[in-house]
Amino acid sequence: MPLIPPWAPNAHPLIIHFPIVLVLVAWAVDAASLFGKPGERLAVASTWLYIGGALSAVVAAYTGWAGARTVFTPGMAHGLMDDHRVWALVTTGLLVGFVVLRLALNAWISRARAGRVLLVGLGLVLAVLIQQTAERGARLVYEQGVGVISSD
């Protein structure tokens, strides 16, 4: 049994929804944690969600890069493909950096409200970045037909 179903051009469309959902939910949980006590379980849960989001973003970026060679890309889509790739790499890099920062400052953040507010603000920036990256990827599929027709 193949890991990639016949309807999928490559693994990217199977992976890509994980970082989108995990980062958006992580931000929502983080924002909700501001209304609780420092060190509450919501802050811990959001950290784990961001870790999952970062790991899945790395996998999504890799599968997108590798999968780009397996799909037909119309001439007008090449610029948008490059744009999506840059947004994905920057967003993934910043997300991984955010997780490292969050883990490094965990003790201070759990006690200081200002640190928690700062992380929620940075998380909102990441949520916007991942939304913009996803927007460009969706345009590749729904406006340009990338991934709809195999390159074979």
C-alpha positions in Angstrom: 0.0 0.0 0.0 1.6 3.3 -1.1 2.0 6.0 1.5 0.7 8.7 -0.9 -2.8 8.1 -2.3 -3.2 8.1 -6.1 -5.1 11.4 -6.0 -2.3 13.3 -4.3 0.5 14.5 -6.6 3.0 14.3 -3.7 3.1 14.4 0.1 2.9 18.2 0.4 -0.9 18.5 0.3 -1.2 15.8 2.9 1.2 17.6 5.3 0.6 21.3 4.8 -2.5 21.6 6.9 -0.8 20.5 10.1 1.4 23.6 10.6 -1.4 25.9 9.6 -3.8 24.5 12.2 -1.2 23.9 14.9 0.1 27.5 14.8 -3.3 29.1 14.7 -4.6 26.9 17.5 -1.4 27.5 19.5 -1.9 31.2 19.2 -5.5 31.0 20.3 -4.6 28.8 23.3 -1.7 31.2 24.2 -4.1 34.2 24.0 -6.6 32.4 26.2 -3.8 31.7 28.7 -3.4 35.4 29.3 -6.7 35.3 31.3 -5.5 32.6 33.6 -2.8 32.4 36.2 0.9 32.3 35.2 2.2 28.8 34.7 -1.3 27.5 33.8 -1.6 24.4 31.7 -2.8 26.5 28.7 0.6 28.1 28.4 2.3 24.7 28.4 -0.2 23.3 25.9 0.4 26.2 23.5 4.2 25.6 23.8 3.6 22.0 22.7 1.3 23.1 19.9 4.0 25.6 18.7 6.6 22.8 18.8 4.3 20.6 16.7 3.7 23.5 14.4 7.4 24.1 13.9 8.2 20.5 13.3 5.4 20.0 10.8 6.3 23.3 9.1 9.8 21.9 8.5 8.3 18.8 7.0 5.9 20.8 4.9 8.6 23.1 3.6 10.7 20.1 2.6 7.8 18.2 1.0 6.8 21.4 -0.9 10.4 21.9 -2.2 10.7 18.3 -3.2 7.1 18.1 -4.6 7.5 21.2 -6.8 9.4 19.1 -9.3 6.6 16.5 -9.5 3.8 18.8 -10.6 3.0 20.7 -13.8 3.6 24.4 -13.2 2.2 26.7 -15.8 4.5 29.5 -17.0 2.5 32.3 -15.2 2.8 30.4 -11.9 6.6 30.3 -11.6 6.7 33.7 -9.9 4.0 32.8 -7.5 5.8 29.5 -6.8 9.0 31.4 -5.9 7.1 33.8 -3.8 5.4 31.0 -1.9 8.7 29.2 -1.4 10.3 32.4 0.1 7.3 33.0 2.4 7.5 29.3 3.5 11.2 29.4 4.2 11.0 32.7 6.2 7.9 31.6 8.1 9.4 28.2 9.0 12.7 29.8 10.1 10.9 32.4 12.2 8.6 29.7 13.7 11.6 27.5 14.7 13.4 30.5 16.1 10.2 31.4 18.1 10.0 27.9 19.6 13.7 28.1 20.6 13.1 31.5 22.2 10.0 30.3 23.9 11.8 27.3 25.4 14.8 29.3 26.4 12.8 31.9 28.2 10.2 29.5 29.6 11.0 30.1 33.3 10.8 33.9 33.0 7.7 33.8 30.8 5.8 31.6 33.2 6.1 34.2 35.9 6.0 37.5 34.1 2.8 38.7 32.5 4.8 41.0 30.1 6.6 38.0 28.8 3.4 36.2 28.2 1.9 39.2 26.4 5.1 39.5 24.3 4.8 35.8 23.2 1.2 36.2 22.3 2.1 39.2 20.2 4.9 37.3 18.5 2.6 34.4 18.0 0.1 36.6 16.3 2.8 37.7 13.8 3.6 34.1 13.1 -0.1 33.3 12.6 -0.3 36.1 10.0 2.9 34.9 8.3 1.6 31.3 8.1 -1.8 32.6 6.8 0.0 34.6 4.1 2.2 31.6 3.1 -1.0 29.4 2.9 -2.7 32.1 0.8 0.1 32.0 -1.8 0.0 28.2 -1.8 -3.8 28.2 -2.2 -3.5 30.6 -5.1 -1.0 28.2 -6.8 -3.6 25.4 -6.7 -6.9 27.3 -7.2 -5.8 30.0 -9.6 -2.9 28.4 -11.5 -3.8 24.7 -11.2 -0.5 23.7 -9.8 -0.6 20.1 -8.4 -3.9 19.4 -10.2 -2.1 17.9 -13.3 0.9 15.6 -12.8 4.2 16.5 -14.6 4.4 12.9 -15.9 
